[in-house]
């Protein structure tokens, strides 16, 4: 079993849809959770950062962490064609420059 | 937030040669990291570079193949040595901090094709 599992997609939705992206993980030591967005031929860009369980909202984006289920989600409301990208989840176990473990990424396509 | 750049952005190289990738941050950062991103795969950490000390390599990566320099707090290089087609990949550098030591901020990547 891989440490972090993420459906590669592609996930195709119409503009305006609510998008749900998910990752599951096996290492119960993970405490810090991140979502990155990566456009084609670009480096990953940090979108959301959360610690432990709970929700965090930033504009159209909501990150949700359920440590009891080892499951994290990223919701995108009112999706736009400019949201079309690959979304990578990442997580780490501790503070102090811990290494990150990444999912493979989910490709999202938002059609106008 | 700090701006991070990489050079070259892409290159095509012959097998057996070496390529050095440069990573520059516009402010001082403590930790820098080098990753490889192959199609359909997760980002894989190659090594962690701390200024003033030897880089720490992950399992499966060795210094002879991927020598790293970190001469100051804003700059690092990764060399891919004695390249083979299996080294064709995207190479990314990142740094941590600025809003959480656990977060990392990535450069634009270097796309390498080895023939």
PDB file of C-alpha atoms in Angstrom:
ATOM      1  CA  UNK A   1       0.000   0.000   0.000  1.00  0.00           C
ATOM      2  CA  UNK A   2       1.420   3.380  -1.006  1.00  0.00           C
ATOM      3  CA  UNK A   3       1.692   6.009   1.703  1.00  0.00           C
ATOM      4  CA  UNK A   4      -0.517   8.466  -0.178  1.00  0.00           C
ATOM      5  CA  UNK A   5      -3.174   7.470  -2.698  1.00  0.00           C
ATOM      6  CA  UNK A   6      -4.713   9.937  -5.138  1.00  0.00           C
ATOM      7  CA  UNK A   7      -6.901   9.208  -8.150  1.00  0.00           C
ATOM      8  CA  UNK A   8      -5.038  10.508 -11.231  1.00  0.00           C
ATOM      9  CA  UNK A   9      -8.239  11.362 -13.141  1.00  0.00           C
ATOM     10  CA  UNK A  10      -8.742  13.167 -15.390  1.00  0.00           C
ATOM     11  CA  UNK A  11     -11.772  14.683 -13.726  1.00  0.00           C
ATOM     12  CA  UNK A  12     -13.883  16.639 -16.211  1.00  0.00           C
ATOM     13  CA  UNK A  13     -16.533  19.091 -14.995  1.00  0.00           C
ATOM     14  CA  UNK A  14     -18.503  21.973 -16.513  1.00  0.00           C
ATOM     15  CA  UNK A  15     -17.778  25.533 -15.491  1.00  0.00           C
ATOM     16  CA  UNK A  16     -19.540  26.449 -12.247  1.00  0.00           C
ATOM     17  CA  UNK A  17     -19.513  22.922 -10.822  1.00  0.00           C
ATOM     18  CA  UNK A  18     -18.341  22.056  -7.328  1.00  0.00           C
ATOM     19  CA  UNK A  19     -15.221  19.924  -7.511  1.00  0.00           C
ATOM     20  CA  UNK A  20     -14.112  17.436  -4.872  1.00  0.00           C
ATOM     21  CA  UNK A  21     -10.521  16.169  -4.917  1.00  0.00           C
ATOM     22  CA  UNK A  22      -9.362  13.577  -2.418  1.00  0.00           C
ATOM     23  CA  UNK A  23      -6.377  11.746  -0.992  1.00  0.00           C
ATOM     24  CA  UNK A  24      -6.084   8.878   1.430  1.00  0.00           C
ATOM     25  CA  UNK A  25      -2.997   8.035   3.416  1.00  0.00           C
ATOM     26  CA  UNK A  26      -1.716   5.256   5.612  1.00  0.00           C
ATOM     27  CA  UNK A  27       0.819   6.952   7.911  1.00  0.00           C
ATOM     28  CA  UNK A  28      -0.969   8.061  11.084  1.00  0.00           C
ATOM     29  CA  UNK A  29       2.014  10.278  11.945  1.00  0.00           C
ATOM     30  CA  UNK A  30       1.103  12.801   9.237  1.00  0.00           C
ATOM     31  CA  UNK A  31      -0.048  16.044  10.830  1.00  0.00           C
ATOM     32  CA  UNK A  32       0.507  18.715   8.176  1.00  0.00           C
ATOM     33  CA  UNK A  33      -1.462  18.639   4.950  1.00  0.00           C
ATOM     34  CA  UNK A  34      -1.065  20.679   1.808  1.00  0.00           C
ATOM     35  CA  UNK A  35      -2.639  21.042  -1.604  1.00  0.00           C
ATOM     36  CA  UNK A  36      -0.620  22.203  -4.567  1.00  0.00           C
ATOM     37  CA  UNK A  37      -1.828  23.250  -7.999  1.00  0.00           C
ATOM     38  CA  UNK A  38       0.388  22.571 -10.986  1.00  0.00           C
ATOM     39  CA  UNK A  39      -0.298  24.024 -14.393  1.00  0.00           C
ATOM     40  CA  UNK A  40       1.190  22.337 -17.431  1.00  0.00           C
ATOM     41  CA  UNK A  41       4.938  23.038 -17.741  1.00  0.00           C
ATOM     42  CA  UNK A  42       5.014  24.911 -14.412  1.00  0.00           C
ATOM     43  CA  UNK A  43       6.163  24.110 -10.892  1.00  0.00           C
ATOM     44  CA  UNK A  44       3.672  23.208  -8.120  1.00  0.00           C
ATOM     45  CA  UNK A  45       2.060  26.221  -6.427  1.00  0.00           C
ATOM     46  CA  UNK A  46       0.960  26.005  -2.788  1.00  0.00           C
ATOM     47  CA  UNK A  47      -2.828  26.429  -2.522  1.00  0.00           C
ATOM     48  CA  UNK A  48      -3.819  25.356   0.963  1.00  0.00           C
ATOM     49  CA  UNK A  49      -2.043  24.359   4.165  1.00  0.00           C
ATOM     50  CA  UNK A  50      -3.736  22.824   7.191  1.00  0.00           C
ATOM     51  CA  UNK A  51      -2.623  21.319  10.447  1.00  0.00           C
ATOM     52  CA  UNK A  52      -4.350  18.280  11.986  1.00  0.00           C
ATOM     53  CA  UNK A  53      -8.071  17.716  11.479  1.00  0.00           C
ATOM     54  CA  UNK A  54     -10.631  20.304  10.482  1.00  0.00           C
ATOM     55  CA  UNK A  55     -11.575  22.658   7.684  1.00  0.00           C
ATOM     56  CA  UNK A  56      -9.881  25.676   6.185  1.00  0.00           C
ATOM     57  CA  UNK A  57     -11.449  28.006   3.657  1.00  0.00           C
ATOM     58  CA  UNK A  58      -9.787  30.447   1.275  1.00  0.00           C
ATOM     59  CA  UNK A  59     -12.040  32.046  -1.292  1.00  0.00           C
ATOM     60  CA  UNK A  60     -13.487  29.335  -3.525  1.00  0.00           C
ATOM     61  CA  UNK A  61     -11.250  26.671  -1.983  1.00  0.00           C
ATOM     62  CA  UNK A  62     -11.929  24.580   1.133  1.00  0.00           C
ATOM     63  CA  UNK A  63      -9.496  22.033   2.518  1.00  0.00           C
ATOM     64  CA  UNK A  64     -10.812  19.348   4.817  1.00  0.00           C
ATOM     65  CA  UNK A  65      -8.824  16.874   6.907  1.00  0.00           C
ATOM     66  CA  UNK A  66     -10.256  13.825   8.670  1.00  0.00           C
ATOM     67  CA  UNK A  67      -7.383  12.199  10.519  1.00  0.00           C
ATOM     68  CA  UNK A  68      -9.583   9.457  11.972  1.00  0.00           C
ATOM     69  CA  UNK A  69     -10.314   8.248   8.440  1.00  0.00           C
ATOM     70  CA  UNK A  70      -6.894   9.259   7.057  1.00  0.00           C
ATOM     71  CA  UNK A  71      -8.671  11.209   4.346  1.00  0.00           C
ATOM     72  CA  UNK A  72      -8.203  14.728   3.039  1.00  0.00           C
ATOM     73  CA  UNK A  73     -10.240  16.692   0.530  1.00  0.00           C
ATOM     74  CA  UNK A  74     -10.053  19.868  -1.483  1.00  0.00           C
ATOM     75  CA  UNK A  75     -13.320  21.437  -2.604  1.00  0.00           C
ATOM     76  CA  UNK A  76     -13.477  24.038  -5.353  1.00  0.00           C
ATOM     77  CA  UNK A  77     -16.697  26.031  -5.628  1.00  0.00           C
ATOM     78  CA  UNK A  78     -17.851  27.751  -8.807  1.00  0.00           C
ATOM     79  CA  UNK A  79     -15.077  26.086 -10.791  1.00  0.00           C
ATOM     80  CA  UNK A  80     -13.549  28.075 -13.654  1.00  0.00           C
ATOM     81  CA  UNK A  81     -11.652  27.005 -16.785  1.00  0.00           C
ATOM     82  CA  UNK A  82      -8.587  28.616 -15.195  1.00  0.00           C
ATOM     83  CA  UNK A  83      -8.803  25.948 -12.460  1.00  0.00           C
ATOM     84  CA  UNK A  84      -7.844  23.318 -15.044  1.00  0.00           C
ATOM     85  CA  UNK A  85      -4.589  21.919 -13.693  1.00  0.00           C
ATOM     86  CA  UNK A  86      -3.162  18.979 -11.787  1.00  0.00           C
ATOM     87  CA  UNK A  87      -3.800  19.077  -8.041  1.00  0.00           C
ATOM     88  CA  UNK A  88      -1.278  17.391  -5.773  1.00  0.00           C
ATOM     89  CA  UNK A  89      -1.831  16.556  -2.132  1.00  0.00           C
ATOM     90  CA  UNK A  90       1.189  16.507   0.159  1.00  0.00           C
ATOM     91  CA  UNK A  91       1.692  15.763   3.815  1.00  0.00           C
ATOM     92  CA  UNK A  92       4.373  15.587   6.477  1.00  0.00           C
ATOM     93  CA  UNK A  93       4.765  14.114   9.932  1.00  0.00           C
ATOM     94  CA  UNK A  94       6.400  16.835  11.964  1.00  0.00           C
ATOM     95  CA  UNK A  95       7.590  20.372  12.246  1.00  0.00           C
ATOM     96  CA  UNK A  96      11.085  21.576  11.605  1.00  0.00           C
ATOM     97  CA  UNK A  97      11.589  21.125   7.874  1.00  0.00           C
ATOM     98  CA  UNK A  98      10.051  17.670   7.589  1.00  0.00           C
ATOM     99  CA  UNK A  99      10.082  16.053   4.190  1.00  0.00           C
ATOM    100  CA  UNK A 100       6.853  15.989   2.222  1.00  0.00           C
ATOM    101  CA  UNK A 101       5.133  12.900   0.834  1.00  0.00           C
ATOM    102  CA  UNK A 102       3.133  13.608  -2.315  1.00  0.00           C
ATOM    103  CA  UNK A 103       0.215  11.969  -4.059  1.00  0.00           C
ATOM    104  CA  UNK A 104       0.503  11.409  -7.804  1.00  0.00           C
ATOM    105  CA  UNK A 105      -1.864  14.268  -8.544  1.00  0.00           C
ATOM    106  CA  UNK A 106      -5.370  14.528 -10.022  1.00  0.00           C
ATOM    107  CA  UNK A 107      -5.801  16.232 -13.385  1.00  0.00           C
ATOM    108  CA  UNK A 108      -8.850  18.534 -13.410  1.00  0.00           C
ATOM    109  CA  UNK A 109     -10.432  19.810 -16.622  1.00  0.00           C
ATOM    110  CA  UNK A 110     -13.089  22.525 -16.348  1.00  0.00           C
ATOM    111  CA  UNK A 111     -14.910  23.114 -19.603  1.00  0.00           C
ATOM    112  CA  UNK A 112     -16.553  26.476 -20.414  1.00  0.00           C
TER     113      UNK A 112
ATOM    114  CA  UNK B   1       6.707  35.548  -0.762  1.00  0.00           C
ATOM    115  CA  UNK B   2      10.165  34.734  -2.103  1.00  0.00           C
ATOM    116  CA  UNK B   3      10.654  34.138  -5.803  1.00  0.00           C
ATOM    117  CA  UNK B   4      12.486  31.012  -6.908  1.00  0.00           C
ATOM    118  CA  UNK B   5      13.941  30.461 -10.359  1.00  0.00           C
ATOM    119  CA  UNK B   6      15.701  27.629 -12.160  1.00  0.00           C
ATOM    120  CA  UNK B   7      18.079  27.433 -15.086  1.00  0.00           C
ATOM    121  CA  UNK B   8      17.913  25.939 -17.639  1.00  0.00           C
ATOM    122  CA  UNK B   9      14.176  25.619 -18.095  1.00  0.00           C
ATOM    123  CA  UNK B  10      14.733  22.688 -20.447  1.00  0.00           C
ATOM    124  CA  UNK B  11      17.529  20.823 -22.149  1.00  0.00           C
ATOM    125  CA  UNK B  12      18.193  17.915 -24.463  1.00  0.00           C
ATOM    126  CA  UNK B  13      21.374  16.012 -23.650  1.00  0.00           C
ATOM    127  CA  UNK B  14      23.315  13.056 -24.958  1.00  0.00           C
ATOM    128  CA  UNK B  15      23.764   9.957 -22.827  1.00  0.00           C
ATOM    129  CA  UNK B  16      26.975   9.885 -20.854  1.00  0.00           C
ATOM    130  CA  UNK B  17      27.115  13.643 -20.382  1.00  0.00           C
ATOM    131  CA  UNK B  18      26.301  15.701 -17.273  1.00  0.00           C
ATOM    132  CA  UNK B  19      23.985  18.650 -16.718  1.00  0.00           C
ATOM    133  CA  UNK B  20      24.037  21.141 -13.863  1.00  0.00           C
ATOM    134  CA  UNK B  21      20.755  22.756 -12.868  1.00  0.00           C
ATOM    135  CA  UNK B  22      20.814  26.027 -10.968  1.00  0.00           C
ATOM    136  CA  UNK B  23      18.238  27.165  -8.424  1.00  0.00           C
ATOM    137  CA  UNK B  24      18.117  30.758  -7.164  1.00  0.00           C
ATOM    138  CA  UNK B  25      15.890  32.232  -4.432  1.00  0.00           C
ATOM    139  CA  UNK B  26      15.578  35.994  -4.075  1.00  0.00           C
ATOM    140  CA  UNK B  27      15.840  35.865  -0.270  1.00  0.00           C
ATOM    141  CA  UNK B  28      17.775  33.779   2.224  1.00  0.00           C
ATOM    142  CA  UNK B  29      16.254  30.400   3.049  1.00  0.00           C
ATOM    143  CA  UNK B  30      17.479  27.667   5.357  1.00  0.00           C
ATOM    144  CA  UNK B  31      16.510  24.465   3.609  1.00  0.00           C
ATOM    145  CA  UNK B  32      16.386  23.739  -0.114  1.00  0.00           C
ATOM    146  CA  UNK B  33      15.199  20.530  -1.702  1.00  0.00           C
ATOM    147  CA  UNK B  34      15.604  18.787  -5.046  1.00  0.00           C
ATOM    148  CA  UNK B  35      12.845  16.618  -6.528  1.00  0.00           C
ATOM    149  CA  UNK B  36      12.310  14.524  -9.614  1.00  0.00           C
ATOM    150  CA  UNK B  37       8.888  14.379 -11.271  1.00  0.00           C
ATOM    151  CA  UNK B  38       8.387  11.614 -13.798  1.00  0.00           C
ATOM    152  CA  UNK B  39       5.207  11.288 -15.888  1.00  0.00           C
ATOM    153  CA  UNK B  40       2.387   9.735 -13.897  1.00  0.00           C
ATOM    154  CA  UNK B  41       4.473   9.594 -10.743  1.00  0.00           C
ATOM    155  CA  UNK B  42       4.586  11.463  -7.460  1.00  0.00           C
ATOM    156  CA  UNK B  43       7.218  14.063  -6.819  1.00  0.00           C
ATOM    157  CA  UNK B  44      10.188  12.113  -5.525  1.00  0.00           C
ATOM    158  CA  UNK B  45      12.628  13.793  -3.169  1.00  0.00           C
ATOM    159  CA  UNK B  46      16.238  13.403  -4.294  1.00  0.00           C
ATOM    160  CA  UNK B  47      18.003  15.254  -1.483  1.00  0.00           C
ATOM    161  CA  UNK B  48      17.824  18.025   1.079  1.00  0.00           C
ATOM    162  CA  UNK B  49      20.445  20.779   0.913  1.00  0.00           C
ATOM    163  CA  UNK B  50      21.332  22.784   3.989  1.00  0.00           C
ATOM    164  CA  UNK B  51      23.853  25.581   3.635  1.00  0.00           C
ATOM    165  CA  UNK B  52      27.258  24.701   5.047  1.00  0.00           C
ATOM    166  CA  UNK B  53      26.755  20.946   5.239  1.00  0.00           C
ATOM    167  CA  UNK B  54      26.644  17.953   2.946  1.00  0.00           C
ATOM    168  CA  UNK B  55      23.334  17.254   1.251  1.00  0.00           C
ATOM    169  CA  UNK B  56      21.186  14.465   2.682  1.00  0.00           C
ATOM    170  CA  UNK B  57      20.137  11.953   0.029  1.00  0.00           C
ATOM    171  CA  UNK B  58      16.995   9.832  -0.023  1.00  0.00           C
ATOM    172  CA  UNK B  59      17.048   6.095  -0.548  1.00  0.00           C
ATOM    173  CA  UNK B  60      17.838   5.280  -4.146  1.00  0.00           C
ATOM    174  CA  UNK B  61      19.791   8.470  -4.839  1.00  0.00           C
ATOM    175  CA  UNK B  62      23.558   8.786  -4.444  1.00  0.00           C
ATOM    176  CA  UNK B  63      25.966  11.686  -4.406  1.00  0.00           C
ATOM    177  CA  UNK B  64      28.051  10.359  -7.286  1.00  0.00           C
ATOM    178  CA  UNK B  65      25.030  10.456  -9.582  1.00  0.00           C
ATOM    179  CA  UNK B  66      23.391  13.625  -8.220  1.00  0.00           C
ATOM    180  CA  UNK B  67      26.039  15.877  -6.643  1.00  0.00           C
ATOM    181  CA  UNK B  68      24.526  18.947  -4.989  1.00  0.00           C
ATOM    182  CA  UNK B  69      26.087  22.221  -3.945  1.00  0.00           C
ATOM    183  CA  UNK B  70      24.693  24.803  -1.522  1.00  0.00           C
ATOM    184  CA  UNK B  71      27.292  27.569  -1.360  1.00  0.00           C
ATOM    185  CA  UNK B  72      25.042  30.175   0.308  1.00  0.00           C
ATOM    186  CA  UNK B  73      21.516  30.783   1.605  1.00  0.00           C
ATOM    187  CA  UNK B  74      20.039  31.767  -1.773  1.00  0.00           C
ATOM    188  CA  UNK B  75      21.526  29.298  -4.259  1.00  0.00           C
ATOM    189  CA  UNK B  76      21.878  25.586  -4.962  1.00  0.00           C
ATOM    190  CA  UNK B  77      22.864  23.382  -7.881  1.00  0.00           C
ATOM    191  CA  UNK B  78      22.007  19.812  -8.792  1.00  0.00           C
ATOM    192  CA  UNK B  79      24.156  17.928 -11.281  1.00  0.00           C
ATOM    193  CA  UNK B  80      22.797  14.913 -13.116  1.00  0.00           C
ATOM    194  CA  UNK B  81      25.916  12.902 -13.973  1.00  0.00           C
ATOM    195  CA  UNK B  82      26.637  10.313 -16.636  1.00  0.00           C
ATOM    196  CA  UNK B  83      23.085  10.614 -17.912  1.00  0.00           C
ATOM    197  CA  UNK B  84      21.005   7.846 -19.439  1.00  0.00           C
ATOM    198  CA  UNK B  85      17.542   8.035 -21.020  1.00  0.00           C
ATOM    199  CA  UNK B  86      16.086   6.924 -17.665  1.00  0.00           C
ATOM    200  CA  UNK B  87      17.146  10.302 -16.249  1.00  0.00           C
ATOM    201  CA  UNK B  88      14.690  12.065 -18.562  1.00  0.00           C
ATOM    202  CA  UNK B  89      12.369  13.848 -16.165  1.00  0.00           C
ATOM    203  CA  UNK B  90      11.389  17.178 -14.674  1.00  0.00           C
ATOM    204  CA  UNK B  91      13.729  18.318 -11.913  1.00  0.00           C
ATOM    205  CA  UNK B  92      12.333  20.738  -9.340  1.00  0.00           C
ATOM    206  CA  UNK B  93      13.937  22.675  -6.552  1.00  0.00           C
ATOM    207  CA  UNK B  94      12.046  24.040  -3.562  1.00  0.00           C
ATOM    208  CA  UNK B  95      12.611  25.810  -0.273  1.00  0.00           C
ATOM    209  CA  UNK B  96      10.774  25.633   3.039  1.00  0.00           C
ATOM    210  CA  UNK B  97       9.592  28.254   5.458  1.00  0.00           C
ATOM    211  CA  UNK B  98       7.808  31.564   5.068  1.00  0.00           C
ATOM    212  CA  UNK B  99       4.489  30.681   6.597  1.00  0.00           C
ATOM    213  CA  UNK B 100       5.221  27.310   7.996  1.00  0.00           C
ATOM    214  CA  UNK B 101       8.357  25.258   8.120  1.00  0.00           C
ATOM    215  CA  UNK B 102       6.363  22.317   6.855  1.00  0.00           C
ATOM    216  CA  UNK B 103       5.394  24.013   3.599  1.00  0.00           C
ATOM    217  CA  UNK B 104       7.576  24.167   0.518  1.00  0.00           C
ATOM    218  CA  UNK B 105       7.635  26.550  -2.421  1.00  0.00           C
ATOM    219  CA  UNK B 106       8.713  25.268  -5.800  1.00  0.00           C
ATOM    220  CA  UNK B 107      10.635  26.564  -8.746  1.00  0.00           C
ATOM    221  CA  UNK B 108       9.321  26.278 -12.310  1.00  0.00           C
ATOM    222  CA  UNK B 109      11.259  23.088 -12.996  1.00  0.00           C
ATOM    223  CA  UNK B 110      13.848  21.925 -15.522  1.00  0.00           C
ATOM    224  CA  UNK B 111      12.623  19.555 -18.235  1.00  0.00           C
ATOM    225  CA  UNK B 112      15.414  17.183 -19.187  1.00  0.00           C
ATOM    226  CA  UNK B 113      15.414  14.821 -22.149  1.00  0.00           C
ATOM    227  CA  UNK B 114      18.322  12.416 -22.516  1.00  0.00           C
ATOM    228  CA  UNK B 115      18.826  10.801 -25.913  1.00  0.00           C
TER     229      UNK B 115
END
